[in-house]
Amino acid sequence: MSTENRSGFFFHSTYTNRTAAWRKIRNCIAGDEKIKEAGVEYLPRPTGLSDDEYANYKLRAVFYPVADATVRGLVGASFNVDPITVLPDNLKKRKENMTPDGLSINMAIKQFVSELLSIGRAGLLVDLPSEATTEPPYMVVFKAEDITNWERKYIGDKQIYTRVVIRESTDANSGGNDEVRFLELSLVDGVYTVQEHFAKFTG
């Protein structure tokens, strides 16, 4: 799959190089059913086996859910004691409903840690609506696959993300026309601004 133009604008080279590995990790964590669904990608077909014979061969294969158990165990150990969160007064009432899909702040942090342990990369965005609205701030956890491009620069003695491109779910906005919405966050004068982009995919 490739964009018709400006693919480099949307996809960092590191992202492009790692997506195949991330997919394998996701499949391993998903477990037996997902692995077997991929067929010859993980279980090569011995020479001479008919379709039915290979189907039975695959059915008898065993995939131990070690990856999923490891991630769950490490997340559980990390949250054996609930994290201590210190929030300003205007956010305290949001502690149990901190994300757009209704997760508490502890659950959102747990989801973030799970992503880090699984893939080694994740994003945690705190969105503060404009002063013109009465909407409260909220948190969003982004998977590695959602963060398609980024730039970092030194500001003073610290490396800061000055640009991040986030791919949103195609289900909600493509309308069946193969367009994907991207949000570009850019740091301008110490404030992140957001621009919306649409890219059409082919292939």
Short mmCIF file of C-alpha atoms in Angstrom, two decimals:
data_model
loop_
_atom_site.label_atom_id
_atom_site.label_comp_id
_atom_site.label_asym_id
_atom_site.label_seq_id
_atom_site.Cartn_x
_atom_site.Cartn_y
_atom_site.Cartn_z
CA MET A 1 0.00 0.00 0.00
CA SER A 2 1.40 3.41 -0.91
CA THR A 3 0.22 6.98 -1.08
CA GLU A 4 -0.31 8.55 -4.47
CA ASN A 5 2.02 11.39 -3.53
CA ARG A 6 4.03 12.85 -0.67
CA SER A 7 4.37 9.45 1.04
CA GLY A 8 7.46 10.76 2.82
CA PHE A 9 5.33 13.46 4.37
CA PHE A 10 3.08 10.90 6.02
CA PHE A 11 5.48 8.04 6.82
CA HIS A 12 8.80 8.16 8.67
CA SER A 13 11.43 5.74 7.35
CA THR A 14 11.63 4.08 10.78
CA TYR A 15 7.87 3.53 10.70
CA THR A 16 8.06 1.94 7.25
CA ASN A 17 10.94 -0.33 8.29
CA ARG A 18 9.23 -1.57 11.47
CA THR A 19 5.62 -2.14 10.46
CA ALA A 20 6.21 -5.76 9.41
CA ALA A 21 7.88 -6.55 12.76
CA TRP A 22 5.07 -4.82 14.66
CA ARG A 23 2.51 -6.92 12.78
CA LYS A 24 4.30 -10.13 13.80
CA ILE A 25 4.38 -9.04 17.41
CA ARG A 26 0.66 -8.21 17.34
CA ASN A 27 -0.11 -11.62 15.86
CA CYS A 28 1.99 -13.42 18.46
CA ILE A 29 0.23 -11.58 21.26
CA ALA A 30 -3.17 -12.25 19.68
CA GLY A 31 -2.34 -15.95 19.89
CA ASP A 32 -3.14 -19.28 18.27
CA GLU A 33 -6.10 -18.24 16.13
CA LYS A 34 -4.34 -15.26 14.54
CA ILE A 35 -1.16 -17.23 13.90
CA LYS A 36 -3.02 -20.07 12.21
CA GLU A 37 -5.09 -17.61 10.21
CA ALA A 38 -1.85 -16.37 8.63
CA GLY A 39 -1.14 -19.90 7.37
CA VAL A 40 2.14 -20.36 5.53
CA GLU A 41 3.51 -17.06 6.84
CA TYR A 42 4.25 -18.80 10.14
CA LEU A 43 3.68 -22.48 9.37
CA PRO A 44 5.28 -23.44 6.03
CA ARG A 45 3.40 -26.03 4.02
CA PRO A 46 5.35 -29.28 3.67
CA THR A 47 5.85 -30.41 0.10
CA GLY A 48 3.15 -32.73 -1.19
CA LEU A 49 0.37 -31.84 1.27
CA SER A 50 -3.06 -31.30 -0.25
CA ASP A 51 -5.26 -28.41 0.89
CA ASP A 52 -7.19 -30.67 3.25
CA GLU A 53 -4.01 -32.26 4.61
CA TYR A 54 -2.47 -28.85 5.24
CA ALA A 55 -5.66 -27.66 6.96
CA ASN A 56 -5.47 -30.66 9.33
CA TYR A 57 -1.73 -30.15 9.78
CA LYS A 58 -2.36 -26.53 10.76
CA LEU A 59 -5.22 -27.54 13.06
CA ARG A 60 -2.95 -29.90 14.99
CA ALA A 61 -0.18 -27.30 15.36
CA VAL A 62 0.23 -25.76 18.80
CA PHE A 63 1.15 -22.14 19.46
CA TYR A 64 1.76 -21.40 23.11
CA PRO A 65 0.48 -17.96 24.24
CA VAL A 66 3.78 -17.02 25.84
CA ALA A 67 3.89 -13.46 24.45
CA ASP A 68 0.43 -12.53 25.70
CA ALA A 69 1.05 -14.10 29.10
CA THR A 70 4.36 -12.26 29.44
CA VAL A 71 2.87 -8.86 28.61
CA ARG A 72 -0.09 -9.41 30.92
CA GLY A 73 2.20 -10.55 33.73
CA LEU A 74 4.52 -7.57 33.39
CA VAL A 75 1.61 -5.12 33.26
CA GLY A 76 0.10 -6.76 36.32
CA ALA A 77 3.39 -6.54 38.21
CA SER A 78 3.78 -2.88 37.20
CA PHE A 79 0.35 -2.04 38.61
CA ASN A 80 0.46 -4.25 41.68
CA VAL A 81 0.05 -0.96 43.52
CA ASP A 82 -2.12 1.72 41.93
CA PRO A 83 -0.12 4.68 40.62
CA ILE A 84 -0.33 7.93 42.53
CA THR A 85 -1.82 10.64 40.34
CA VAL A 86 -1.77 14.30 41.27
CA LEU A 87 -4.24 16.34 39.24
CA PRO A 88 -5.24 20.00 39.26
CA ASP A 89 -8.66 20.75 40.71
CA ASN A 90 -10.32 21.12 37.31
CA LEU A 91 -9.29 17.58 36.36
CA LYS A 92 -9.97 15.68 39.57
CA LYS A 93 -13.58 14.97 38.58
CA ARG A 94 -12.28 13.53 35.28
CA LYS A 95 -10.07 10.94 36.96
CA GLU A 96 -12.55 8.11 36.30
CA ASN A 97 -13.42 9.29 32.79
CA MET A 98 -10.22 10.62 31.27
CA THR A 99 -10.38 9.33 27.68
CA PRO A 100 -12.95 9.80 24.88
CA ASP A 101 -13.99 6.15 25.27
CA GLY A 102 -14.51 6.47 29.03
CA LEU A 103 -11.33 4.98 30.52
CA SER A 104 -10.11 6.12 33.91
CA ILE A 105 -6.68 7.70 34.12
CA ASN A 106 -5.28 4.49 35.69
CA MET A 107 -6.70 2.34 32.89
CA ALA A 108 -5.32 4.71 30.25
CA ILE A 109 -1.86 4.56 31.81
CA LYS A 110 -2.12 0.76 32.00
CA GLN A 111 -3.02 0.66 28.30
CA PHE A 112 -0.03 2.88 27.54
CA VAL A 113 2.36 0.66 29.51
CA SER A 114 0.95 -2.45 27.80
CA GLU A 115 1.71 -0.90 24.40
CA LEU A 116 5.27 -0.04 25.47
CA LEU A 117 5.86 -3.59 26.72
CA SER A 118 4.39 -5.08 23.55
CA ILE A 119 5.82 -2.92 20.78
CA GLY A 120 8.32 -0.69 22.55
CA ARG A 121 6.67 2.47 21.26
CA ALA A 122 3.40 4.30 21.96
CA GLY A 123 1.99 7.79 22.25
CA LEU A 124 0.14 9.50 25.07
CA LEU A 125 -1.61 12.72 24.08
CA VAL A 126 -3.29 15.14 26.46
CA ASP A 127 -5.62 17.32 24.43
CA LEU A 128 -6.61 20.70 25.81
CA PRO A 129 -9.54 22.16 23.85
CA SER A 130 -9.46 25.83 22.97
CA GLU A 131 -10.49 28.43 25.52
CA ALA A 132 -13.56 29.12 23.39
CA THR A 133 -15.10 25.81 24.48
CA THR A 134 -16.12 24.45 27.84
CA GLU A 135 -14.86 20.96 27.03
CA PRO A 136 -12.39 19.55 29.59
CA PRO A 137 -8.95 18.15 28.66
CA TYR A 138 -8.75 14.46 27.84
CA MET A 139 -6.12 11.77 27.24
CA VAL A 140 -5.68 9.53 24.20
CA VAL A 141 -3.36 6.53 23.89
CA PHE A 142 -2.01 5.96 20.38
CA LYS A 143 -0.48 2.70 19.19
CA ALA A 144 2.85 2.72 17.36
CA GLU A 145 1.00 2.02 14.11
CA ASP A 146 -1.02 5.23 14.56
CA ILE A 147 2.06 7.49 14.83
CA THR A 148 3.30 7.55 11.25
CA ASN A 149 5.81 10.39 11.22
CA TRP A 150 7.71 12.63 13.63
CA GLU A 151 10.52 15.13 13.97
CA ARG A 152 12.62 15.99 17.00
CA LYS A 153 14.79 19.03 17.54
CA TYR A 154 16.93 20.38 20.33
CA ILE A 155 15.31 23.27 22.13
CA GLY A 156 17.81 24.41 24.70
CA ASP A 157 19.38 21.26 26.11
CA LYS A 158 16.37 19.01 25.50
CA GLN A 159 15.19 17.06 22.49
CA ILE A 160 11.55 17.92 21.85
CA TYR A 161 9.06 16.49 19.39
CA THR A 162 8.35 19.44 17.12
CA ARG A 163 6.16 17.54 14.67
CA VAL A 164 4.02 14.41 15.00
CA VAL A 165 1.70 12.92 12.37
CA ILE A 166 -1.12 10.70 13.62
CA ARG A 167 -3.20 8.44 11.41
CA GLU A 168 -6.82 8.16 12.43
CA SER A 169 -9.01 5.10 11.94
CA THR A 170 -10.18 4.76 8.34
CA ASP A 171 -13.54 3.34 9.46
CA ALA A 172 -14.78 6.68 10.77
CA ASN A 173 -13.68 8.99 8.02
CA SER A 174 -12.87 7.24 4.76
CA GLY A 175 -16.48 6.94 3.64
CA GLY A 176 -15.44 4.10 1.38
CA ASN A 177 -13.33 6.39 -0.81
CA ASP A 178 -9.91 5.05 0.28
CA GLU A 179 -8.96 8.34 1.91
CA VAL A 180 -7.28 8.30 5.30
CA ARG A 181 -7.24 11.27 7.67
CA PHE A 182 -3.96 12.34 9.25
CA LEU A 183 -3.53 14.91 11.99
CA GLU A 184 -0.26 16.85 11.96
CA LEU A 185 0.78 18.35 15.30
CA SER A 186 3.43 21.06 14.96
CA LEU A 187 5.14 22.97 17.74
CA VAL A 188 4.88 26.69 16.98
CA ASP A 189 6.09 29.23 19.55
CA GLY A 190 5.75 26.69 22.35
CA VAL A 191 2.20 25.66 21.41
CA TYR A 192 1.13 22.62 19.42
CA THR A 193 -1.12 23.42 16.47
CA VAL A 194 -3.09 20.82 14.51
CA GLN A 195 -3.61 20.54 10.77
CA GLU A 196 -5.81 17.99 9.03
CA HIS A 197 -4.65 16.12 5.92
CA PHE A 198 -6.27 13.49 3.72
CA ALA A 199 -4.30 10.98 1.68
CA LYS A 200 -5.60 8.59 -0.93
CA PHE A 201 -4.05 5.13 -0.89
CA THR A 202 -3.53 2.77 -3.78
CA GLY A 203 -2.19 -0.75 -4.06
#
